[in-house]
CSV table of C-alpha atoms and ligand atoms in Angstrom, one decimal:
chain,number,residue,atom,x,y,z
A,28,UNK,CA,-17.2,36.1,11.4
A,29,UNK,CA,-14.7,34.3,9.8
A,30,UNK,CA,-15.5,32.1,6.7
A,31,UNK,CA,-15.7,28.6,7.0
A,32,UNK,CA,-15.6,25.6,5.0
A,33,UNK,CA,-17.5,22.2,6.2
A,34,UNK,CA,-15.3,19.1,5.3
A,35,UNK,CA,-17.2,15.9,5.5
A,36,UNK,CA,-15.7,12.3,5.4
A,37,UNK,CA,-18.5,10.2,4.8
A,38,UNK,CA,-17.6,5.8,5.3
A,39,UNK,CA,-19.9,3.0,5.4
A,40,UNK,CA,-20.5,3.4,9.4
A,41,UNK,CA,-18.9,6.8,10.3
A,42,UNK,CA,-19.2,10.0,9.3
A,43,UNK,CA,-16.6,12.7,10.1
A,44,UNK,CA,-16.7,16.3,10.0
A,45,UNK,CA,-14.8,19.5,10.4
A,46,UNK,CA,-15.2,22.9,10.1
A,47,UNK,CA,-12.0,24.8,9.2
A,48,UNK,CA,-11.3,28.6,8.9
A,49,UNK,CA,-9.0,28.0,5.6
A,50,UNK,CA,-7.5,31.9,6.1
A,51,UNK,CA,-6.6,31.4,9.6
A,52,UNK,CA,-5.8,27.4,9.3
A,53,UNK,CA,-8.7,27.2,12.6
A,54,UNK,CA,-9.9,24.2,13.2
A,55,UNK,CA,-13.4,25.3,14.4
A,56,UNK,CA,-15.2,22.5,15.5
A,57,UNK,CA,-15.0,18.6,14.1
A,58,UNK,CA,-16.5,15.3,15.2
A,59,UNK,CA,-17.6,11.9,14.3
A,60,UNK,CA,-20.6,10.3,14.2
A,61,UNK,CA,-20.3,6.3,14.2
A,62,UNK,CA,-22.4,3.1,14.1
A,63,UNK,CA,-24.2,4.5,11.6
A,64,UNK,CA,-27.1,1.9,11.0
A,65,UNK,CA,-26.5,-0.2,13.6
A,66,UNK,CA,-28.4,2.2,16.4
A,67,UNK,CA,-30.0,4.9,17.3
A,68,UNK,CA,-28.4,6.3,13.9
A,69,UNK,CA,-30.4,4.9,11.5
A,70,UNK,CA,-28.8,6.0,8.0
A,71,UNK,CA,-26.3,8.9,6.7
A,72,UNK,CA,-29.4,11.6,6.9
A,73,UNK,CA,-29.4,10.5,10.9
A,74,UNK,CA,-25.9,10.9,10.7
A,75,UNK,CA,-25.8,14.5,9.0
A,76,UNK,CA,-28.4,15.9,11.9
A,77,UNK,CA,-26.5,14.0,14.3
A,78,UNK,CA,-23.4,15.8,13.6
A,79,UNK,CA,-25.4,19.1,13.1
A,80,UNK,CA,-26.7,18.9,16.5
A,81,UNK,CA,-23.2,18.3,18.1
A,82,UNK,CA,-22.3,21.1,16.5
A,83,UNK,CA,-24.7,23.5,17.5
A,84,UNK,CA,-24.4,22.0,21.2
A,85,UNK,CA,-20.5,23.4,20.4
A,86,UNK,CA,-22.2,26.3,19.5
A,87,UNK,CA,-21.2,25.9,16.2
A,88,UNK,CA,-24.5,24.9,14.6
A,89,UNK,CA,-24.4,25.4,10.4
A,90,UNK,CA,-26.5,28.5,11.1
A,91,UNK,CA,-24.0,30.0,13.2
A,92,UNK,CA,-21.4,30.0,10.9
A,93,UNK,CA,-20.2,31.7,7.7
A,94,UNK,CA,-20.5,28.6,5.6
A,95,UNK,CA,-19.0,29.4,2.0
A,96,UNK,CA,-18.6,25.4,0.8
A,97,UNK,CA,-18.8,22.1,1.9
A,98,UNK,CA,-15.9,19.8,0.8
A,99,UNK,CA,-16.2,16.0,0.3
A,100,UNK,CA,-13.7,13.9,0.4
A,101,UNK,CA,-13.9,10.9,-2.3
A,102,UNK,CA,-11.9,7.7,-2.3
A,103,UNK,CA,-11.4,6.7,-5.8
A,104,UNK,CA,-11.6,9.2,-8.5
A,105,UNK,CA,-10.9,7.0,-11.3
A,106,UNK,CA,-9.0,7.8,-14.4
A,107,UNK,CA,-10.6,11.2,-15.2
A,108,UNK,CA,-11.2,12.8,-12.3
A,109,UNK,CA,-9.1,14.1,-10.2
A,110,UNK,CA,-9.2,18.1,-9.6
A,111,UNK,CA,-11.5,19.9,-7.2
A,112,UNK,CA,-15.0,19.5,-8.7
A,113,UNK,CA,-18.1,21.1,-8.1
A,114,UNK,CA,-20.7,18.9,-7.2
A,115,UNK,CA,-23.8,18.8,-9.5
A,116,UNK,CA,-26.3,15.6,-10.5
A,117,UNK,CA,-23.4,15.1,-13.6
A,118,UNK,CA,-20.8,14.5,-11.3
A,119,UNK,CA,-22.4,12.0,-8.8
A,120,UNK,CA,-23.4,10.1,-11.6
A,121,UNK,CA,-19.6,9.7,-12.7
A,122,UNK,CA,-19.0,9.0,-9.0
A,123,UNK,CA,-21.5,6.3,-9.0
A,124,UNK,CA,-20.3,4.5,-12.2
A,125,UNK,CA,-16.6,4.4,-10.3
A,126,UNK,CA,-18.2,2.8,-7.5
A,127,UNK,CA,-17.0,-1.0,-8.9
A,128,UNK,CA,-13.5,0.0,-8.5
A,129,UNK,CA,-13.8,1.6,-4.9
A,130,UNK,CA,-17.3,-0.8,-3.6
A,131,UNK,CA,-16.5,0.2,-0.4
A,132,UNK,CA,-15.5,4.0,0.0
A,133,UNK,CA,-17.4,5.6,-3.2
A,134,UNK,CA,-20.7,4.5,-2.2
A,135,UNK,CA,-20.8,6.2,1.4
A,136,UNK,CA,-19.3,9.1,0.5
A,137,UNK,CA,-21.9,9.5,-2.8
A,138,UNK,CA,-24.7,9.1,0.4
A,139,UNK,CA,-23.0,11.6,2.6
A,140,UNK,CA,-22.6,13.7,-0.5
A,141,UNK,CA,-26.7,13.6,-1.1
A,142,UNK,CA,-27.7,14.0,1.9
A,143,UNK,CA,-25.6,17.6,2.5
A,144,UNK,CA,-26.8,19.1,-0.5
A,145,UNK,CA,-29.7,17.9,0.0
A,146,UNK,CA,-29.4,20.1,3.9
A,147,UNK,CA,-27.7,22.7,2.1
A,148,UNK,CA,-28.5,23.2,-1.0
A,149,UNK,CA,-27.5,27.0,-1.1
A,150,UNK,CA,-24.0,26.1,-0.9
A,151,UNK,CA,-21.4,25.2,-2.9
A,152,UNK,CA,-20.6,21.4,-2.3
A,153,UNK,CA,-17.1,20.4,-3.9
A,154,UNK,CA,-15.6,16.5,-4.3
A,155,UNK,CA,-12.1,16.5,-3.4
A,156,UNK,CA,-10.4,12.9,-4.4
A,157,UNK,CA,-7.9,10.9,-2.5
A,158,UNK,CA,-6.4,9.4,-5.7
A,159,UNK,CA,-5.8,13.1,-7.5
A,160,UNK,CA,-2.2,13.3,-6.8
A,161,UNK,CA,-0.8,10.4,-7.7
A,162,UNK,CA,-2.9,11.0,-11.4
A,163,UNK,CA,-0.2,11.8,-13.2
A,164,UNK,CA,2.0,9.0,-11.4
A,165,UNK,CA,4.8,8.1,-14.2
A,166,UNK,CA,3.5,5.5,-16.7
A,167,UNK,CA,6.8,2.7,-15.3
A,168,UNK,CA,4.9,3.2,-11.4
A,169,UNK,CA,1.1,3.4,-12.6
A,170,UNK,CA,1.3,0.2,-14.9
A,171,UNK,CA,0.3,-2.9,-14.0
A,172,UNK,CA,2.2,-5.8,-15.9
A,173,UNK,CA,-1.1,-7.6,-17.2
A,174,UNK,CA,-2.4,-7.8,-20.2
A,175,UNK,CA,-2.9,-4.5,-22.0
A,176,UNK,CA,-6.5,-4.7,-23.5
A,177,UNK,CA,-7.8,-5.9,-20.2
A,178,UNK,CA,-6.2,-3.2,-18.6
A,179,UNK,CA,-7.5,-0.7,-20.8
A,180,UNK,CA,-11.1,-2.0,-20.9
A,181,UNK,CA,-11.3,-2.1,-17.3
A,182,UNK,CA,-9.5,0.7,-16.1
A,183,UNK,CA,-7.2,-0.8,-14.3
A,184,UNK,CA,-3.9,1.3,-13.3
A,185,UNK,CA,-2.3,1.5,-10.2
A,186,UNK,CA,-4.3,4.8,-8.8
A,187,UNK,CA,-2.5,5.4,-5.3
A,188,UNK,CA,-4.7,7.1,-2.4
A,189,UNK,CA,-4.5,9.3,0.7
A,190,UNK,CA,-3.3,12.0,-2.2
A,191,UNK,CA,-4.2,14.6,-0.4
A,192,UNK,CA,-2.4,14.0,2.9
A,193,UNK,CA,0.6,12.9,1.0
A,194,UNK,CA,0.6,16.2,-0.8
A,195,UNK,CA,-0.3,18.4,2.0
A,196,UNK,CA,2.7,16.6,4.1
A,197,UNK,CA,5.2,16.6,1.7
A,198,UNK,CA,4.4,20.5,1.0
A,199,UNK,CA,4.4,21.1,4.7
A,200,UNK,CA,8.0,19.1,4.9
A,201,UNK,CA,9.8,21.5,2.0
A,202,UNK,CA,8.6,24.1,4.1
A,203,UNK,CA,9.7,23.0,7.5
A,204,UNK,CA,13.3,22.8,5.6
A,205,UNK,CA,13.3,26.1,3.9
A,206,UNK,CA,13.8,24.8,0.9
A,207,UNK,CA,11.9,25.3,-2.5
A,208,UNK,CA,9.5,22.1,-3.0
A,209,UNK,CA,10.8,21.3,-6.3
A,210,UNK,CA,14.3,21.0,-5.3
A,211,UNK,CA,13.4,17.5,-2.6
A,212,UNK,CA,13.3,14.2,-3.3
A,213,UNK,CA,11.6,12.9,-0.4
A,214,UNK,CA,9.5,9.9,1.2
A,215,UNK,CA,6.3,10.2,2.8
A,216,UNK,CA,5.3,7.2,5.7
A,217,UNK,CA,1.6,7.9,6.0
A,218,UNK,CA,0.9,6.0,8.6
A,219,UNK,CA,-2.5,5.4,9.7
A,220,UNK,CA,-5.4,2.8,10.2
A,221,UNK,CA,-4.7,2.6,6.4
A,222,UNK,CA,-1.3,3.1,5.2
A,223,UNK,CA,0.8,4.4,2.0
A,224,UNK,CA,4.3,5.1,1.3
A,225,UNK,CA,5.2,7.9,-1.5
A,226,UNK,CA,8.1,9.1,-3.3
A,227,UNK,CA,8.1,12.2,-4.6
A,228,UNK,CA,10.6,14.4,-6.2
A,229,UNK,CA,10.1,18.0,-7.1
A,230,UNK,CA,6.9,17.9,-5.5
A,231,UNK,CA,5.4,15.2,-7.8
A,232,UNK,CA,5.3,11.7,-7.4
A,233,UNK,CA,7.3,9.2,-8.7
A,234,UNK,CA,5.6,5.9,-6.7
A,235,UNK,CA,3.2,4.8,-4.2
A,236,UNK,CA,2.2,1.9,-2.2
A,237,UNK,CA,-1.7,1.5,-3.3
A,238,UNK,CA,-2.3,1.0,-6.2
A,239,UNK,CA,-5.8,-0.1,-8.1
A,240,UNK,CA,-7.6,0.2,-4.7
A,241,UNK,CA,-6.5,1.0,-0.9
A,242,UNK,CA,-5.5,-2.4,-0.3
A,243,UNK,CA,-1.7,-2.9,-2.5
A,244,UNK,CA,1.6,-1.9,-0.4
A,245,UNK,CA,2.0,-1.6,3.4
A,246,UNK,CA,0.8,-3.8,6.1
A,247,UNK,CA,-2.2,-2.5,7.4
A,248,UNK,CA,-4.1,-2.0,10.7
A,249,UNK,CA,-7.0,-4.4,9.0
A,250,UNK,CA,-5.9,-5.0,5.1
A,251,UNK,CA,-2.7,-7.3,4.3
A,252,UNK,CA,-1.3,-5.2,1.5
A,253,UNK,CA,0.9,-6.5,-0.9
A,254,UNK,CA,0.4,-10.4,-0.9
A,255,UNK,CA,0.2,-12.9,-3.7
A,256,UNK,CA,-2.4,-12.7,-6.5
A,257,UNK,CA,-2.2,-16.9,-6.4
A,258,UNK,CA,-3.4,-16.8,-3.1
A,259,UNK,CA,-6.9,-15.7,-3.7
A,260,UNK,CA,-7.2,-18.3,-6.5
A,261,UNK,CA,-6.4,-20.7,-4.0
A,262,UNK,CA,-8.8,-19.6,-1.2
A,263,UNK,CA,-11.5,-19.4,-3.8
A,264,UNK,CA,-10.8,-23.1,-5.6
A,265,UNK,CA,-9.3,-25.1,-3.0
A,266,UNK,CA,-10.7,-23.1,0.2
A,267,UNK,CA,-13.9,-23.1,-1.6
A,268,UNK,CA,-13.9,-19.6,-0.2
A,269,UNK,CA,-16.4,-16.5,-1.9
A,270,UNK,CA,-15.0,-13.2,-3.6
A,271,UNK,CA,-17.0,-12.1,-0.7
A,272,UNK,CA,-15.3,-13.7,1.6
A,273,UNK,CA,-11.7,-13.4,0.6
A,274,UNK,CA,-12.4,-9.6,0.4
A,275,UNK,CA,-14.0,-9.2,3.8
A,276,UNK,CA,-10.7,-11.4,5.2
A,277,UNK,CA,-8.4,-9.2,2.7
A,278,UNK,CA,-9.9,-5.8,4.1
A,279,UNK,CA,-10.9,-6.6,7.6
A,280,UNK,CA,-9.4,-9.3,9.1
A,281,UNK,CA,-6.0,-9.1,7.9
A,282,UNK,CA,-3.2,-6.4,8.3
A,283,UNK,CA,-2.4,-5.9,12.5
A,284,UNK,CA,-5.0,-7.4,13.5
A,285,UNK,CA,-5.4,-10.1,11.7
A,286,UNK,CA,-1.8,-11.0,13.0
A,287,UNK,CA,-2.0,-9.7,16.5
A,288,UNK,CA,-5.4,-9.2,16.9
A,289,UNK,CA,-5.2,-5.8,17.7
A,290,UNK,CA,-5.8,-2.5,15.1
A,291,UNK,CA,-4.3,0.2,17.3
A,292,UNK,CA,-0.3,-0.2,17.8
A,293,UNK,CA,-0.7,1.2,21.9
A,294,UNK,CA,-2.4,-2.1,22.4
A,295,UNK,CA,-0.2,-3.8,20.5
A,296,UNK,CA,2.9,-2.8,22.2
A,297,UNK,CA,1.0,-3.4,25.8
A,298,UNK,CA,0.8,-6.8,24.1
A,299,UNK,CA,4.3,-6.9,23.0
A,300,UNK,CA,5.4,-6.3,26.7
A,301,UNK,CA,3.6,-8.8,28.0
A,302,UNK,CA,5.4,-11.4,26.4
A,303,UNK,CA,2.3,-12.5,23.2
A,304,UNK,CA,3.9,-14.0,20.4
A,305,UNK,CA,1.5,-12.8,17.4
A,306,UNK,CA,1.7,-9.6,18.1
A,307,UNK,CA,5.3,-9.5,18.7
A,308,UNK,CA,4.5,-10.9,14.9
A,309,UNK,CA,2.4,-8.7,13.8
A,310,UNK,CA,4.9,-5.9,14.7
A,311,UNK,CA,7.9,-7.8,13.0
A,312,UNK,CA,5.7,-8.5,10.0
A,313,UNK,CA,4.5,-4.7,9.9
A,314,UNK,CA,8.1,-3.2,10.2
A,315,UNK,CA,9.4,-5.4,7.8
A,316,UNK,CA,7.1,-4.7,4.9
A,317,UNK,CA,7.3,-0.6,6.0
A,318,UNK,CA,11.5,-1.4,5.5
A,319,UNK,CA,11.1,-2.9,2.4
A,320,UNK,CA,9.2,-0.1,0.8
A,321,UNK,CA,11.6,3.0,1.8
A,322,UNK,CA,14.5,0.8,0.5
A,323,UNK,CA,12.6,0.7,-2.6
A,324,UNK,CA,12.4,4.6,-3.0
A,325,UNK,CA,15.2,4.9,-1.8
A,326,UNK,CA,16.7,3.2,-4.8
A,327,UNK,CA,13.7,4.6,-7.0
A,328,UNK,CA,14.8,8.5,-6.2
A,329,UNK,CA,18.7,7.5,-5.7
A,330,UNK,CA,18.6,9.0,-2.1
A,331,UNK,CA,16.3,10.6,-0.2
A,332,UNK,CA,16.8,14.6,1.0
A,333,UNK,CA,13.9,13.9,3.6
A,334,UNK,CA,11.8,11.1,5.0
A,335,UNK,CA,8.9,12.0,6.8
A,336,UNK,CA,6.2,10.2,9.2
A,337,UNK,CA,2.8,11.3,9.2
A,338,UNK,CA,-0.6,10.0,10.4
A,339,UNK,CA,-1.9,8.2,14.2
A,340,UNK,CA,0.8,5.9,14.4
A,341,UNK,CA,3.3,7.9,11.9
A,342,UNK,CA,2.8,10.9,14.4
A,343,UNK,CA,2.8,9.4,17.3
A,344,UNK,CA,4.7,5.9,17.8
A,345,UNK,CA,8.5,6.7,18.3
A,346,UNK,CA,9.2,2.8,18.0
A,347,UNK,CA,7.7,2.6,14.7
A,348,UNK,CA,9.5,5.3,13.6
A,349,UNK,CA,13.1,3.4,15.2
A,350,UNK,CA,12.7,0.3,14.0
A,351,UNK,CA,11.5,1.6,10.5
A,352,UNK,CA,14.7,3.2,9.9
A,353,UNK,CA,17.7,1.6,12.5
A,354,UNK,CA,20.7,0.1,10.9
A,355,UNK,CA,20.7,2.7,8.2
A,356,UNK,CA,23.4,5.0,8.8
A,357,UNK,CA,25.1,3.8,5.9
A,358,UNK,CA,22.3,4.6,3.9
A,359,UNK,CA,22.4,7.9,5.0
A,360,UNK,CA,19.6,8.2,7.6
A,361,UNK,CA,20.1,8.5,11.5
A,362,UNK,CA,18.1,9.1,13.7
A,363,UNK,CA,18.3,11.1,17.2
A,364,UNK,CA,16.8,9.3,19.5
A,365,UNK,CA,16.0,11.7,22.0
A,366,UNK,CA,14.4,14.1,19.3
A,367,UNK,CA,12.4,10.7,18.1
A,368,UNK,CA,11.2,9.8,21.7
A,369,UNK,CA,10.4,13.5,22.5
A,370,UNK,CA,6.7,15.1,23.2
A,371,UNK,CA,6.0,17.4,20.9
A,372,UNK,CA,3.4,17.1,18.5
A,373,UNK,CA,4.6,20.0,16.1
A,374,UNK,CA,6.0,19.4,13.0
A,375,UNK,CA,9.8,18.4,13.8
A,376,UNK,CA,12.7,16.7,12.9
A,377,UNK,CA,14.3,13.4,14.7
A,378,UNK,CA,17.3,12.7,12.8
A,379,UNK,CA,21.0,13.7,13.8
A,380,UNK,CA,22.7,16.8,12.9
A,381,UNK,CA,25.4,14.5,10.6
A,382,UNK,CA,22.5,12.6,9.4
A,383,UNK,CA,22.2,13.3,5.5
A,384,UNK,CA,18.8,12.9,5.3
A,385,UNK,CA,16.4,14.6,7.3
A,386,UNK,CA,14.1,12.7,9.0
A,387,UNK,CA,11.0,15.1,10.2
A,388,UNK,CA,7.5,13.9,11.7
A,389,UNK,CA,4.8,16.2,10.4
A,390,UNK,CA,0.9,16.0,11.3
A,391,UNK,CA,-1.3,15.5,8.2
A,392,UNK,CA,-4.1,17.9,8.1
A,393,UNK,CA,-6.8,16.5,5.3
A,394,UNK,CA,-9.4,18.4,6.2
A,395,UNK,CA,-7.3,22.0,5.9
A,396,UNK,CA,-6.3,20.8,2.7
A,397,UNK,CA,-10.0,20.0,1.6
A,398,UNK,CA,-10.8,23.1,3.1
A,399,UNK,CA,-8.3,25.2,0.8
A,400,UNK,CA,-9.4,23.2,-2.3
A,401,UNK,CA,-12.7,24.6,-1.9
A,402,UNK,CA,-11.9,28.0,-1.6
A,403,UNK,CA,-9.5,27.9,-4.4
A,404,UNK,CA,-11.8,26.7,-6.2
A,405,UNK,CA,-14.8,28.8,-5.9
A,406,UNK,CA,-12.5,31.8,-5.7
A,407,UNK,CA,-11.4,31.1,-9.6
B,3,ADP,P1,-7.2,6.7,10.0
B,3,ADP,O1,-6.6,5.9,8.9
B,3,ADP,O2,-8.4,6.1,10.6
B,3,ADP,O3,-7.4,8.2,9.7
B,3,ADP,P2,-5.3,7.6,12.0
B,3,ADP,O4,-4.3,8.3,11.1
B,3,ADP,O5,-6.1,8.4,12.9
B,3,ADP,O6,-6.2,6.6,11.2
B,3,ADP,O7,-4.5,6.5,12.8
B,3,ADP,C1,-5.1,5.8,13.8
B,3,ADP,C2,-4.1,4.8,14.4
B,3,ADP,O8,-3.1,5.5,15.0
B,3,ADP,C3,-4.7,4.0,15.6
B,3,ADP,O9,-5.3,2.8,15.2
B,3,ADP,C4,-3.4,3.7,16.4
B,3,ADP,O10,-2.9,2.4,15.9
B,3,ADP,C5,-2.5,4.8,16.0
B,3,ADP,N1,-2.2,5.7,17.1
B,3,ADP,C6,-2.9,6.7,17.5
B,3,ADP,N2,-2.3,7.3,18.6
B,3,ADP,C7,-1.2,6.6,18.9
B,3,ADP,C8,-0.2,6.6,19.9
B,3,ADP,N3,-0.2,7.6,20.8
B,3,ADP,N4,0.8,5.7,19.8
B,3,ADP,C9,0.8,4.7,18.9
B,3,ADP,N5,-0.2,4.6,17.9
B,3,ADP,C10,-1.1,5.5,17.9
């Protein structure tokens, strides 16, 4: 038997898991489990057996596997951490105390985190962190232009998240050309439920879209991205509205759907067709803001060798992917519209031969990364 590596993805009301073969790159079984609380799953323990149990029903129960490590992924990592780190009661204590800059990702995953070690305690557990690769992000891309000792007291830098796809992708995209990773500048369109934007050269990055937490940059499929700071002051003096409130609208009732009233873009395009206005909107409002940022780093890295689309709607919505980048041919990017409509689900590209720079679609794969992490690390 191969070995194994559980990854676990622990939110507020889901928990997802996988179990990868890191050698092989086999995916060997993976699920959610959702509602969590709000039925017959009463709280992330209820969630951990439930996901157990599907997996033995996939024969693939924990028992029937050679599990070396379970990997967590962790939203925010804060300013210190930000490699692959054993889990022990030190280290979910620095977890906890980040948990005012990430109040809605840090806490579930710290749950998800206790309750696995608490079901398997033999194992190594290990916290991977979503903001890790942007850590270094240059100093110009990382600052925010407020005032410095507030900054400094509070933390308060622009962090950048989904590190780990935007890593793995980018990796995955040098390799697809054939080309040594520190010789690209590229852009990487992670396009998901949440969304980000990266450029990288050399294989670091330069810029991102989030930026304190998961809610700066792109438009969203809930979360409005970049919008004005005055606007909350003015919801919460004039609106009379709560921090509470303007959050909750900020995070989940913004983005696609707020707009359209839709989160995932088939429906939205069904609703496009059939002739409704706000989501024509939403679409408009969605492609604009995703323009905006790849002119951005396009300027930032002075021309991009490669752009790349990753993630549900990254991966898989060919009009996205059109309207994102038409009318750029003098910028140096064309696309092939036949390669961009076509069915494969590989790693590809979809810009024309004369087109300078390559335009590729390549799956993310979090959880192999996690996966690797973990090995990597308990191997050293
Ligand atoms: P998450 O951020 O939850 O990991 P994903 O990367 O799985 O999100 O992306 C989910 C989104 O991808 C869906 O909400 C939907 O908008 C989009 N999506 C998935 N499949 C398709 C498809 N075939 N065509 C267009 N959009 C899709």
């Amino acid at each position: 038997m191969a070995r194994s590596v559980l990854v676990l993805n622990s939110g507020s009301s889901s928990l997802k898991y996988a179990v990868i073969e890191p050698d092989s790159e086999t995916m060997v079984v993976d699920g959610i489990v959702e509602r969590i609380g709000e039925g017959e799953v009463r709280d992330h323990a209820e969630a951990l057996q439930t996901a157990f149990g599907q997996m033995a029903e996939a024969g693939r129960g924990p028992d029937a596997l050679d599990l070396v490590a379970v990997g967590h992924r962790v939203v925010h990592g804060g300013p210190d951490l930000y490699e692959p780190t054993l889990v022990d009661d030190a280290l979910v204590a620095r977890i906890d105390e980040l948990s005012p800059l990430a109040p809605l990702h840090n806490p579930p995953a710290l749950l998800g985190i206790k309750e696995a070690r608490k079901a398997l305690p033999d194992l190594p557990h290990v916290a991977v962190f979503d903001t890790a690769f942007f850590h270094d992000l240059p100093a110009a891309a990382a600052t925010y232009a407020i005032d410095r000792d507030i900054a400094e007291q509070w933390h308060i830098r622009r962090y950048g998240f989904h590190g780990t796809s935007h890593q793995y992708v980018s990796e995955q995209a040098a390799a697809f050309l054939g080309v040594p990773l520190d010789s690209v500048r590229q852009i990487v369109l992670h396009l998901g439920n949440g969304a980000s934007a990266s450029a990288i050269v050399g294989g670091r990055p330069v810029d991102t879209s989030m930026g304190l937490t998961p809610m700066e940059g792109l438009v969203m499929g809930t979360r409005s991205g970049d919008i004005d700071p005055g606007l909350m002051f003015y919801l919460w003096r004039t609106a009379k509205m709560t921090v509470e409130d303007i959050e909750e609208m900020l995070n989940r009732r913004s983005g696609v759907r707020g707009l359209g009233g839709e989160v995932d873009f088939r429906m939205l395009h069904q609703r496009i067709e059939s002739g409704d206005a706000s989501a024509q909107l939403a679409y408009d409002v969605y492609i604009h803001r995703l323009r905006k940022y790849i002119g951005a780093y396009l300027a930032l890295l002075g021309g991009a060798d490669v752009i790349t689309f990753t993630a549900g709607v990254g991966e898989n919505d060919a009009a996205v992917r059109r309207d994102a980048l038409s009318g750029m041919a003098p910028l140096g990017i064309e696309l092939d519209e036949v390669l961009n409509t076509g069915p494969d689900k590989k790693a590809r590209r979809i810009s024309a031969d004369r087109s300078p720079t390559t335009v590729l679609v390549v799956p993310t794969d979090e959880e192999l990364a996690i996966a690797r992490a973990c090995t990597n690390l308990i191997e050293h």
